[in-house]
Structures are given as structure tokens and as C-alpha cells.
mmCIF file of C-alpha atoms in Angstrom:
data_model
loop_
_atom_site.group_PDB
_atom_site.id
_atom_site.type_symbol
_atom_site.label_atom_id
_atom_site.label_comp_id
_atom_site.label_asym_id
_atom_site.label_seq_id
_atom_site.Cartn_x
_atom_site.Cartn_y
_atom_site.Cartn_z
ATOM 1 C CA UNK A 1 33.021 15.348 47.864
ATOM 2 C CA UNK A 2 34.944 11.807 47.813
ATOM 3 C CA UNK A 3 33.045 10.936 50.553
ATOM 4 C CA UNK A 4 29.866 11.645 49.539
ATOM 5 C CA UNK A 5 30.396 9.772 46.320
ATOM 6 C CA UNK A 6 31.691 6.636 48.557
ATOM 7 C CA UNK A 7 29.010 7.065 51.134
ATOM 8 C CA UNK A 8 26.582 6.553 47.764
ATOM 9 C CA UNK A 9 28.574 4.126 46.363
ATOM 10 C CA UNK A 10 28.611 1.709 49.458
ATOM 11 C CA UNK A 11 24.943 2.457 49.815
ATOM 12 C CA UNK A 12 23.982 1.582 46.091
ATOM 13 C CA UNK A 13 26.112 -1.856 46.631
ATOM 14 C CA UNK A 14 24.596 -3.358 49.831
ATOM 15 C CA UNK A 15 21.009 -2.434 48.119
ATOM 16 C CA UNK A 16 21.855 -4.250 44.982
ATOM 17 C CA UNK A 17 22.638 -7.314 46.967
ATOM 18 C CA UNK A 18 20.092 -8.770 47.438
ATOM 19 C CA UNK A 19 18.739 -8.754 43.756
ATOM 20 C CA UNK A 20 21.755 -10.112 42.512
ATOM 21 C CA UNK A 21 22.034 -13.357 45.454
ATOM 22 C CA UNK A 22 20.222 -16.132 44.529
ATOM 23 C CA UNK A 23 16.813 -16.859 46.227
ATOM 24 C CA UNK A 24 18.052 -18.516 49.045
ATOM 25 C CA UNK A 25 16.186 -21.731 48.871
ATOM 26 C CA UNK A 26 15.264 -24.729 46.525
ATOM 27 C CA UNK A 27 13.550 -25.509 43.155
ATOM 28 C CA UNK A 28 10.682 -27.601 43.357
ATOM 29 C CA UNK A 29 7.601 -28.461 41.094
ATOM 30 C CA UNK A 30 3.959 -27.651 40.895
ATOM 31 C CA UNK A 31 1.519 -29.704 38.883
ATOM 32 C CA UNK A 32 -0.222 -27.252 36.168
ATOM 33 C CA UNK A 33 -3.670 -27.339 36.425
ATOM 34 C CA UNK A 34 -4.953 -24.955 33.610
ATOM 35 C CA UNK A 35 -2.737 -23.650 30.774
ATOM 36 C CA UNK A 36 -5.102 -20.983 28.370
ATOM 37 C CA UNK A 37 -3.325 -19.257 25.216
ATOM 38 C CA UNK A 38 -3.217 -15.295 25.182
ATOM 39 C CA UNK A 39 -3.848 -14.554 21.776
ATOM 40 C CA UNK A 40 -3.034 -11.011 19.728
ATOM 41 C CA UNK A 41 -4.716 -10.263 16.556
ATOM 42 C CA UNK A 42 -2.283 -9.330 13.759
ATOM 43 C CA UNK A 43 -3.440 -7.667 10.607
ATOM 44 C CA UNK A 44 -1.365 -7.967 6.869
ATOM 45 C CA UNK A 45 -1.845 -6.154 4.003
ATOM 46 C CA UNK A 46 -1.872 -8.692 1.177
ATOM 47 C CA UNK A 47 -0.382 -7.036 -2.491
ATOM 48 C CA UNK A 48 -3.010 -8.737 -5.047
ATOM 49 C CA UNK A 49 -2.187 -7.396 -8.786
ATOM 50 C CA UNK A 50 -5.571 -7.339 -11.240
ATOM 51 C CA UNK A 51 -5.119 -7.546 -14.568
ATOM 52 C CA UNK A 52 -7.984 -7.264 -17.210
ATOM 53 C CA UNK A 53 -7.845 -6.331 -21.014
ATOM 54 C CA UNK A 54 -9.514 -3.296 -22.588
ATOM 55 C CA UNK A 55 -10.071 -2.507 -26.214
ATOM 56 C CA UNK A 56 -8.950 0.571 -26.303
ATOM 57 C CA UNK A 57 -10.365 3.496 -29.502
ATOM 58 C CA UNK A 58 -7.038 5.615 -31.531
ATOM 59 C CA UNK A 59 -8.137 7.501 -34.318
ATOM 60 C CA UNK A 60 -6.333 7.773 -37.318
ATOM 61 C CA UNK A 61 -6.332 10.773 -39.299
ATOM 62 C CA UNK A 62 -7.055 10.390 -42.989
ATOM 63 C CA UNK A 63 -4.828 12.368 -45.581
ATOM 64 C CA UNK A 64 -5.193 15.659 -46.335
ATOM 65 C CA UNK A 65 -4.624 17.139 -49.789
ATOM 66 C CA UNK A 66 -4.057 20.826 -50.465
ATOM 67 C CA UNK A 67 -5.993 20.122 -54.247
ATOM 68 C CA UNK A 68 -9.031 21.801 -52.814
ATOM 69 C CA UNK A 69 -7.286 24.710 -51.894
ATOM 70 C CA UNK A 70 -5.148 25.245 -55.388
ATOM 71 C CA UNK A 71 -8.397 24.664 -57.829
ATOM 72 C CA UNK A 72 -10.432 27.012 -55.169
ATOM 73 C CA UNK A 73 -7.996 29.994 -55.651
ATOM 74 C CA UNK A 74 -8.427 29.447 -59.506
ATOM 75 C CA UNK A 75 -11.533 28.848 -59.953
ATOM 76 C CA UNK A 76 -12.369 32.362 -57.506
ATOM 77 C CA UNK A 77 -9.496 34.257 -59.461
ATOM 78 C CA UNK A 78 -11.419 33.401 -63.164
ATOM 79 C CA UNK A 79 -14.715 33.856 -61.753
ATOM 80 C CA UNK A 80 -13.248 37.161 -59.722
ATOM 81 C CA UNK A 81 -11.297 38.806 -63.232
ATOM 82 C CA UNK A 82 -14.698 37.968 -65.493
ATOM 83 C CA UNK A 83 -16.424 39.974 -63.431
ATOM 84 C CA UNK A 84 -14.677 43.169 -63.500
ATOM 85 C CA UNK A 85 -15.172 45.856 -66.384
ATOM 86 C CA UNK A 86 -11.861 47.596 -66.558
ATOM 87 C CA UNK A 87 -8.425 46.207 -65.936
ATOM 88 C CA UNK A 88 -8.290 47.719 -61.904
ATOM 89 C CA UNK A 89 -11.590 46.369 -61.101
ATOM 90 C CA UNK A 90 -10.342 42.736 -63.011
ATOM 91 C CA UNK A 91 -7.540 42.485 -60.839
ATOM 92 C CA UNK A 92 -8.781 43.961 -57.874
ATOM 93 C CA UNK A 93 -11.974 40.740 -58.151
ATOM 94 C CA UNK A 94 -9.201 38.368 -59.291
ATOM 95 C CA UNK A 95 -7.692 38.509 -56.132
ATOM 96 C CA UNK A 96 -10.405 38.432 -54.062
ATOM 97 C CA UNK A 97 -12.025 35.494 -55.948
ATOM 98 C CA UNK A 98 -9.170 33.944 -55.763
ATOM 99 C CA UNK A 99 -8.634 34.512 -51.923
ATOM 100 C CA UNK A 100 -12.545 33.352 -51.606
ATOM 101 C CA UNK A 101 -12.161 30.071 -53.629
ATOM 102 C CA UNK A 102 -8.532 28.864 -52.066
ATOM 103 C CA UNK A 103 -10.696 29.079 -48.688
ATOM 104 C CA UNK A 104 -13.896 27.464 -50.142
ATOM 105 C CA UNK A 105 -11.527 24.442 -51.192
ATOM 106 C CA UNK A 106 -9.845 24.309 -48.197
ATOM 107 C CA UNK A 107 -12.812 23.996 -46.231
ATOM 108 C CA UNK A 108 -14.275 21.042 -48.576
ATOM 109 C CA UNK A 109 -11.046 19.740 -48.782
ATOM 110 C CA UNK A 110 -10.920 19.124 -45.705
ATOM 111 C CA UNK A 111 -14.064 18.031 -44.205
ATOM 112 C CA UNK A 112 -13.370 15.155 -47.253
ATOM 113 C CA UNK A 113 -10.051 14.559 -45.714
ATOM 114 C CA UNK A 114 -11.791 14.058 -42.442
ATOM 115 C CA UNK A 115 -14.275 11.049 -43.579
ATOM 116 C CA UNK A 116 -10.771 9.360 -45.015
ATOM 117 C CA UNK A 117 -9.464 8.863 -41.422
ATOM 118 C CA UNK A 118 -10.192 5.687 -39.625
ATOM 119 C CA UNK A 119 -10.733 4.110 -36.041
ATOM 120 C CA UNK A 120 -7.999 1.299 -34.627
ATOM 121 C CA UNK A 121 -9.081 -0.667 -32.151
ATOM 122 C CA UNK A 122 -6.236 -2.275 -29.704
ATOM 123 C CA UNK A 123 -6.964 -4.707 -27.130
ATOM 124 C CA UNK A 124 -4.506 -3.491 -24.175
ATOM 125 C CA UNK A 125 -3.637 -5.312 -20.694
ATOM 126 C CA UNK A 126 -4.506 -2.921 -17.812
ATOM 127 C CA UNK A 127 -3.131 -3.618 -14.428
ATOM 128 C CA UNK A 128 -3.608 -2.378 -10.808
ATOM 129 C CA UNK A 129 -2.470 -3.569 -7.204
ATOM 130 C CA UNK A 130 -5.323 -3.962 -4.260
ATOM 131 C CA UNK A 131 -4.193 -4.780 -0.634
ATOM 132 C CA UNK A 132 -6.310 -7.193 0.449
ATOM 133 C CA UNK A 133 -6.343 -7.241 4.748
ATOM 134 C CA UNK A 134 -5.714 -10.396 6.089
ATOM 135 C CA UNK A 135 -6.306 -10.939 10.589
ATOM 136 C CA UNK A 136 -4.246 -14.103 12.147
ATOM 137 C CA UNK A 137 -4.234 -14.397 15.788
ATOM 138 C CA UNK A 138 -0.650 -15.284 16.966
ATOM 139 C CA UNK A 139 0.186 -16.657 20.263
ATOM 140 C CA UNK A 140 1.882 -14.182 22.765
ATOM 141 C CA UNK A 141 1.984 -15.604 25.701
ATOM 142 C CA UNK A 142 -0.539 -18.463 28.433
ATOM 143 C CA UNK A 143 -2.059 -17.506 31.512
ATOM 144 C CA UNK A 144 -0.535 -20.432 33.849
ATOM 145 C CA UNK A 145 -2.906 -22.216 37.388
ATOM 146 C CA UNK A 146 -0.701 -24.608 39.174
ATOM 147 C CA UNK A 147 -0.962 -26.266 42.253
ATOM 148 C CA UNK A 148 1.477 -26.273 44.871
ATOM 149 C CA UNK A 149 0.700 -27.958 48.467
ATOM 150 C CA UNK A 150 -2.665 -27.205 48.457
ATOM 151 C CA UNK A 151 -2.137 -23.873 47.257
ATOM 152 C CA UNK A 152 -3.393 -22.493 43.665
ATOM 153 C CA UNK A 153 -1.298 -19.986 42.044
ATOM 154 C CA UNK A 154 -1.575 -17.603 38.494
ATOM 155 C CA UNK A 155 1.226 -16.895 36.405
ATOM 156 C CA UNK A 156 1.925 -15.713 33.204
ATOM 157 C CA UNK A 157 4.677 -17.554 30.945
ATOM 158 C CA UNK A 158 5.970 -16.612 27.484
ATOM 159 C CA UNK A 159 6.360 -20.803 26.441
ATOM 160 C CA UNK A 160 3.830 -23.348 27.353
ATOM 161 C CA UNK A 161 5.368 -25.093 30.558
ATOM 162 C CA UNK A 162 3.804 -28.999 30.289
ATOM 163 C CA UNK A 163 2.533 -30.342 32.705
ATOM 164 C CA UNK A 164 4.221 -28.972 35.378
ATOM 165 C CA UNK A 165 6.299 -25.907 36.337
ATOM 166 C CA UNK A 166 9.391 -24.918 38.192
ATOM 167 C CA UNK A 167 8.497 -22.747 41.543
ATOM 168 C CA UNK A 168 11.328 -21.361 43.618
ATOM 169 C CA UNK A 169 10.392 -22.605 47.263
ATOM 170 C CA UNK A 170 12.272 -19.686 50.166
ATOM 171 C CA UNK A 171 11.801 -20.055 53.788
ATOM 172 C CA UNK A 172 11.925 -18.006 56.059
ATOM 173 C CA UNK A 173 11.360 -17.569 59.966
ATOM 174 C CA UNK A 174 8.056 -16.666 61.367
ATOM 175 C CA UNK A 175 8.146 -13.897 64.115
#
């Protein structure tokens, strides 16, 4: 088993060597003949807060007496014990008169009580957000042409590189 794991070990070594030795020549310069922006659209959301002011209705209830209600019973209890001939049949209309009237009063009482009440009108500040979407185009990256002894060459760069560009130059023997 050790020998396997130093057999791969050796093996992962010598292949990494050459990726991690230099390029085995010089560093010369190309001129740049074309430099041309790669752009990327980006899109924002924008917060924009609205504001407008509304009147806004609150009713006010008016006041509300219980008057109606009291002279009502009364006035249905005397109406309700003139009515009747002996004393059973006085009471018994007393009482209903008087149950009659107290809701009578009640009811004009208060549909009065209701025509008291008034309308307010507020002005209020109302508010909402809105994204508003916003596209900028952002600068990733140039597509690069140089020229190198009387070659042309593409290449992609993250930073603009001027007029010229750094090209690693290797040579090797022909067979």
C-alpha cells in the first residue's frame, strides 16, 4: 500500500512540474492594434417614496338623549290606563301604552339624534414606496488584437493594456 501511495505521489509531482516552472523563455512586447470594451448590463431597483395628501371623511356622532324614550313611556301609559274600563283592563293598557310610547320616543329620539352628528374633514399625508428599474452597462472586461512579428493575435484582458502588451516569447526546437 506505501508503495502505491509513493508510486502516485512521485507521479503527481513530475506532472505538476511543468505548470509550476516558469515558461522557459523571455518577455517581450506586442503593439495593440484594437482594444473594444465588453460591456454587461446591470439592472437596480431604485426605492422612490410618493407622498400625496388626502382629505380624508370621519363622522361624528351627534348626542343622543334618552328624553324621547321617558315622555314616550308616559305619554303611552296615560293614553294606555284612559282607555281601560275597570282597574285590570287600566293597568293591563297602562303597561302596554307605556311599553308602545317608550319605543315610539326612542325611535324619534333617535333619528333626531342622528341629524345632530356632523362630518370632519382631515387632510392626511399618504405615503407609498415604488422601485423604479434603473440599466447601466459596466465594463467587464476588452477583447485585445495585437501584433507581434507579423503575426495578429486575440486575447481577452480584465484591465485595458495601452498601447501595447506583454507576450511571453518560448522557443523551442523544430523536429
Amino acid at each position: 500500500m506505501k508503495t502505491i501511495i509513493l508510486a502516485l505521489t512521485t507521479v503527481l509531482f513530475i506532472a505538476s512540474l511543468p505548470a509550476a516552472a516558469s515558461h522557459n523563455g523571455r518577455i517581450d512586447f506586442a503593439r495593440v492594434t484594437n482594444v473594444a470594451p465588453i460591456y454587461r448590463t446591470v439592472e437596480h431597483r431604485v426605492p422612490e417614496k410618493q407622498c400625496w395628501t388626502e382629505t380624508v371623511a370621519y363622522e361624528q356622532p351627534g348626542y343622543r338623549s334618552n328624553t324621547g324614550t321617558i315622555l314616550g313611556g308616559l305619554i303611552g301609559a296615560a293614553v294606555g290606563n284612559s282607555i281601560g274600563h275597570h282597574k285590570r283592563n287600566k293597568q293591563v293598557g297602562a303597561v302596554a301604552g307605556a311599553v308602545l310610547g317608550a319605543s315610539i320616543g326612542r325611535d324619534i329620539g333617535h333619528r333626531t339624534a342622528a341629524g345632530n352628528g356632523f362630518t370632519e374633514y382631515r387632510d392626511e399625508q399618504r405615503c407609498e414606496v415604488k422601485h423604479r428599474v434603473e440599466y447601466e452597462e459596466t465594463v467587464v472586461g476588452y477583447d485585445v488584437t495585437y501584433r507581434y512579428r507579423g503575426q495578429i493575435y486575440h486575447t481577452r484582458t480584465d484591465q485595458h493594456p495601452g498601447k501595447r502588451i506583454k507576450v511571453a516569447v518560448k522557443v523551442r526546437p523544430v523536429y
